[in-house]
Coordinates of C-alpha atoms in Angstrom, one line a residue:
M16 CA 14.3 -10.1 -6.7
L17 CA 13.3 -6.9 -7.3
D18 CA 13.3 -8.2 -11.2
T19 CA 10.8 -10.9 -10.9
A20 CA 8.5 -8.3 -8.9
I21 CA 8.2 -5.8 -11.7
K22 CA 7.3 -8.8 -14.3
A23 CA 5.1 -10.6 -11.1
A24 CA 3.5 -7.1 -10.8
K25 CA 2.9 -6.1 -14.4
A26 CA 1.6 -9.8 -15.7
G27 CA -1.2 -9.3 -12.8
G28 CA -1.7 -5.8 -13.8
K29 CA -2.7 -6.7 -18.2
I30 CA -5.1 -9.6 -16.3
L31 CA -6.9 -6.5 -14.2
M32 CA -6.6 -4.9 -17.3
K33 CA -8.1 -7.2 -19.5
N34 CA -11.1 -7.5 -17.3
F35 CA -11.6 -3.8 -16.2
R36 CA -15.0 -2.4 -16.6
K37 CA -16.5 -6.6 -17.3
E38 CA -18.9 -8.8 -15.8
H39 CA -17.2 -10.4 -12.1
H40 CA -18.3 -12.6 -9.9
V41 CA -18.3 -10.4 -6.4
H42 CA -18.1 -12.5 -2.6
A43 CA -17.9 -10.7 0.3
K44 CA -15.9 -11.3 2.7
G45 CA -16.5 -9.0 5.4
L46 CA -19.0 -6.1 5.6
R47 CA -16.9 -3.8 3.2
D48 CA -14.0 -6.2 2.3
I49 CA -14.5 -7.6 -1.4
Y50 CA -13.2 -10.1 -4.2
T51 CA -14.3 -11.8 -7.6
N52 CA -12.4 -14.0 -9.8
V53 CA -10.1 -11.4 -11.1
D54 CA -8.6 -10.7 -7.6
V55 CA -7.8 -14.3 -7.9
A56 CA -6.7 -15.0 -10.7
S57 CA -4.2 -12.4 -10.5
E58 CA -2.7 -13.3 -7.4
T59 CA -2.4 -17.4 -9.3
E60 CA -0.5 -15.3 -12.3
I61 CA 1.7 -13.7 -10.0
K62 CA 2.7 -17.3 -7.4
K63 CA 3.3 -19.2 -11.1
I64 CA 5.7 -15.7 -12.1
I65 CA 7.3 -16.0 -7.7
K66 CA 7.6 -19.9 -7.3
K67 CA 9.2 -20.9 -11.2
K68 CA 12.5 -18.4 -9.9
F69 CA 12.1 -19.0 -6.3
P70 CA 10.5 -21.8 -5.0
K71 CA 11.3 -22.1 -1.2
H72 CA 10.1 -18.1 -0.8
G73 CA 7.3 -18.4 1.2
I74 CA 4.1 -16.7 -0.4
I75 CA 1.4 -14.2 1.6
G76 CA -1.6 -13.9 -0.3
E77 CA -5.6 -12.1 0.0
E78 CA -7.1 -14.4 -1.5
K79 CA -5.5 -17.7 -1.7
G80 CA -3.5 -17.5 1.8
E81 CA -0.1 -18.6 2.8
S82 CA 2.8 -20.6 1.8
N83 CA 5.6 -21.6 3.7
T84 CA 6.1 -18.4 5.1
E85 CA 8.8 -19.5 7.3
S86 CA 11.4 -19.1 4.9
E87 CA 13.9 -16.9 4.7
Y88 CA 11.9 -14.4 2.4
V89 CA 8.2 -14.0 2.4
W90 CA 6.6 -12.8 -0.5
I91 CA 3.1 -10.6 0.4
I92 CA 0.8 -9.8 -2.5
D93 CA -2.2 -8.0 -2.9
P94 CA -3.2 -9.3 -6.9
L95 CA -5.6 -6.4 -6.9
D96 CA -5.9 -2.5 -4.3
G97 CA -8.7 -1.6 -4.9
T98 CA -11.4 -3.8 -5.4
N99 CA -14.3 -2.4 -4.7
N100 CA -12.8 0.7 -7.0
Y101 CA -12.3 -2.3 -9.3
Q102 CA -15.7 -4.0 -9.5
S103 CA -17.6 -0.3 -9.8
G104 CA -15.6 0.4 -12.5
I105 CA -13.4 3.3 -11.0
D106 CA -10.0 3.8 -12.6
F107 CA -8.0 3.6 -8.7
F108 CA -6.6 0.3 -8.9
N109 CA -3.3 -1.4 -8.3
V110 CA -0.9 -4.5 -7.8
S111 CA 1.1 -4.4 -4.4
I112 CA 3.9 -6.8 -4.2
G113 CA 6.6 -6.7 -0.8
V114 CA 9.1 -8.7 -0.2
A115 CA 10.2 -9.2 3.6
K116 CA 13.4 -11.2 4.7
N117 CA 13.6 -12.8 8.5
N118 CA 10.9 -9.9 9.1
E119 CA 12.3 -6.9 7.4
L120 CA 10.7 -5.3 4.6
I121 CA 13.4 -5.5 1.6
I122 CA 11.4 -4.8 -1.3
G123 CA 8.6 -2.7 -2.5
V124 CA 6.7 -2.8 -6.1
I125 CA 3.1 -1.8 -6.7
Y126 CA 1.8 -1.5 -10.3
D127 CA -0.7 1.4 -11.4
P128 CA -2.0 -0.4 -14.7
V129 CA -4.3 2.1 -15.8
R130 CA -1.7 5.2 -16.0
D131 CA 1.0 2.6 -16.6
E132 CA 3.0 4.2 -13.6
L133 CA 5.3 1.5 -11.9
F134 CA 6.7 2.6 -8.3
T135 CA 9.9 0.6 -7.0
A136 CA 12.3 0.2 -4.3
E137 CA 14.3 -2.2 -2.6
K138 CA 16.4 -1.3 1.2
G139 CA 19.3 0.9 0.4
K140 CA 18.7 1.7 -4.0
G141 CA 16.0 4.5 -3.1
A142 CA 12.9 4.6 -4.7
F143 CA 11.7 5.1 -8.3
L144 CA 7.8 6.1 -10.5
N145 CA 9.2 4.7 -13.6
G146 CA 13.0 4.6 -13.6
K147 CA 12.5 8.0 -11.9
K148 CA 13.4 9.2 -8.1
I149 CA 11.1 10.1 -6.3
K150 CA 11.4 11.6 -2.6
T151 CA 7.8 12.5 -0.1
K152 CA 7.2 16.0 -0.3
Q153 CA 8.7 17.7 2.5
R154 CA 6.6 19.9 3.8
T155 CA 6.4 21.8 7.5
V156 CA 2.1 23.5 7.8
L157 CA -0.7 20.9 7.7
N158 CA -3.2 23.3 6.2
H159 CA -0.3 23.0 3.1
C160 CA -1.0 18.9 3.1
I161 CA -2.9 17.1 1.8
L162 CA -3.8 13.2 4.4
S163 CA -5.3 10.4 2.2
T164 CA -6.9 7.6 4.9
N165 CA -8.7 4.7 5.5
P166 CA -12.3 4.6 5.8
A167 CA -12.2 2.3 9.6
S168 CA -10.4 5.3 10.2
T169 CA -13.7 7.7 10.5
L170 CA -15.9 5.0 11.0
N171 CA -15.1 3.9 14.6
K172 CA -15.7 5.7 17.6
F173 CA -12.7 6.4 18.9
K174 CA -10.1 6.5 16.0
A175 CA -12.0 9.0 14.5
A176 CA -12.6 11.0 17.1
K177 CA -8.8 11.1 17.2
Y178 CA -8.7 12.1 12.9
R179 CA -11.1 15.6 13.8
R180 CA -8.1 15.9 16.1
F181 CA -6.3 17.5 12.8
W182 CA -8.8 16.7 9.6
H183 CA -10.0 20.6 9.6
K184 CA -6.0 22.0 9.4
L185 CA -5.6 20.2 6.3
R186 CA -5.9 20.8 2.7
A187 CA -7.3 18.7 1.9
P188 CA -8.3 14.5 3.5
R189 CA -9.4 11.9 0.9
I190 CA -11.0 8.5 1.0
Y191 CA -9.3 6.4 -1.8
G192 CA -10.0 3.5 -1.7
A193 CA -7.2 1.9 -2.9
K194 CA -4.3 1.8 -0.1
A195 CA -1.6 0.7 -1.6
L196 CA -1.5 3.3 -4.0
E197 CA -2.1 6.2 -1.7
L198 CA 1.5 4.7 -0.2
A199 CA 3.0 5.1 -3.4
Y200 CA 1.8 8.4 -4.0
V201 CA 2.9 9.3 -0.6
A202 CA 6.4 7.9 -1.3
C203 CA 6.4 10.3 -5.1
G204 CA 5.0 13.4 -3.2
R205 CA 1.6 13.9 -4.7
I206 CA -0.1 13.1 -1.3
D207 CA 1.4 14.7 2.1
I208 CA 0.1 11.5 5.0
Y209 CA -1.4 9.3 5.1
Y210 CA -3.2 8.2 8.6
N211 CA -3.8 4.5 8.9
T212 CA -6.0 2.7 11.6
S213 CA -6.2 -0.8 10.3
T214 CA -5.0 -2.8 7.6
F215 CA -2.8 -6.2 6.0
V216 CA -0.8 -6.8 5.1
W217 CA -0.8 -6.9 2.3
D218 CA -2.3 -4.0 1.8
V219 CA 0.7 -1.4 2.8
A220 CA 4.2 -4.2 2.8
A221 CA 5.3 -2.6 -0.9
G222 CA 4.4 1.0 0.2
I223 CA 6.5 1.6 3.2
V224 CA 9.1 0.3 1.7
L225 CA 8.1 3.6 -0.5
I226 CA 8.1 6.1 0.9
R227 CA 11.3 4.1 3.6
E228 CA 12.8 4.7 0.1
A229 CA 12.0 7.8 -0.7
G230 CA 13.3 9.4 2.6
G231 CA 10.6 9.2 4.1
V232 CA 8.8 8.5 7.5
V233 CA 6.4 5.8 9.2
K234 CA 5.7 5.5 12.8
K235 CA 2.5 4.4 15.0
F236 CA 1.0 6.9 17.3
D237 CA 2.9 7.1 19.7
G238 CA 5.6 7.9 18.0
S239 CA 7.8 4.3 17.4
E240 CA 8.8 3.0 14.2
W241 CA 6.5 0.8 12.2
N242 CA 7.0 -2.9 13.2
L243 CA 5.0 -5.6 10.4
G244 CA 2.4 -7.1 11.0
E245 CA 0.9 -3.9 13.4
N246 CA -2.1 -1.9 12.4
E247 CA -1.6 1.9 13.2
F248 CA 1.0 3.9 11.7
I249 CA 1.4 7.9 10.5
A250 CA 3.3 7.9 7.1
S251 CA 4.8 11.3 5.6
G252 CA 7.7 13.1 4.9
R253 CA 10.3 13.9 7.9
A254 CA 9.5 17.3 8.3
I255 CA 5.7 17.4 9.0
L256 CA 5.3 14.4 11.2
P257 CA 6.5 15.7 14.8
Q258 CA 2.7 18.0 14.2
V259 CA 0.6 15.3 12.8
L260 CA 2.1 13.5 16.0
K261 CA 1.5 16.1 18.1
T262 CA -1.6 16.9 17.5
I263 CA -3.5 13.4 17.1
N264 CA -2.0 12.7 20.9
R265 CA -2.8 16.3 22.5

């Protein structure tokens, strides 16, 4: 399955690069949520590759909905994570593909076609960037850490209050606008902490596998284990997590 996920992610990435910085038909799904004809074309190609190899598997796609989600295996696809960046000509976007077995995440593939960086992980087998093993950073001091988050974490009054409790203690807070790729950056140590308050499953499925297989942790704000379908979480190296939880829950 990992090989198929890689093949599909690269095929989607090829479509993204072919159409990058060109005119697109833009459709609104919400106040800050859009999709383009390129999102749809990428998802169509990805699904085609998956269905050819695994016709009985379920698929959840951001743009074209769900099919056969009662299957033992379900593929979770974001054909263009970072659509706002993409549409604006900002080169920070990716293709994200996760696989769950009986609702447990087992495979994650994130492909950054701009930099030709392929992040892969399979449960129990480690996490890799272009074939080289990666690990989360194990920093122990908050003011040495780079944190990334999503806009919802800073716009909602209650959620913003939690965020403000510790953002000023960090080396650098960031909002990059492509959640899956940001999680991949946590997995390889470029970002120390990802603080999440609102999400869809296709945004995070692949990245969660990567972080766990890279030696990191994904926990809810109360410190309990995060499960597929839940919203709020902290993703980081193991060493810094206790400080993050203590700060946001004080």
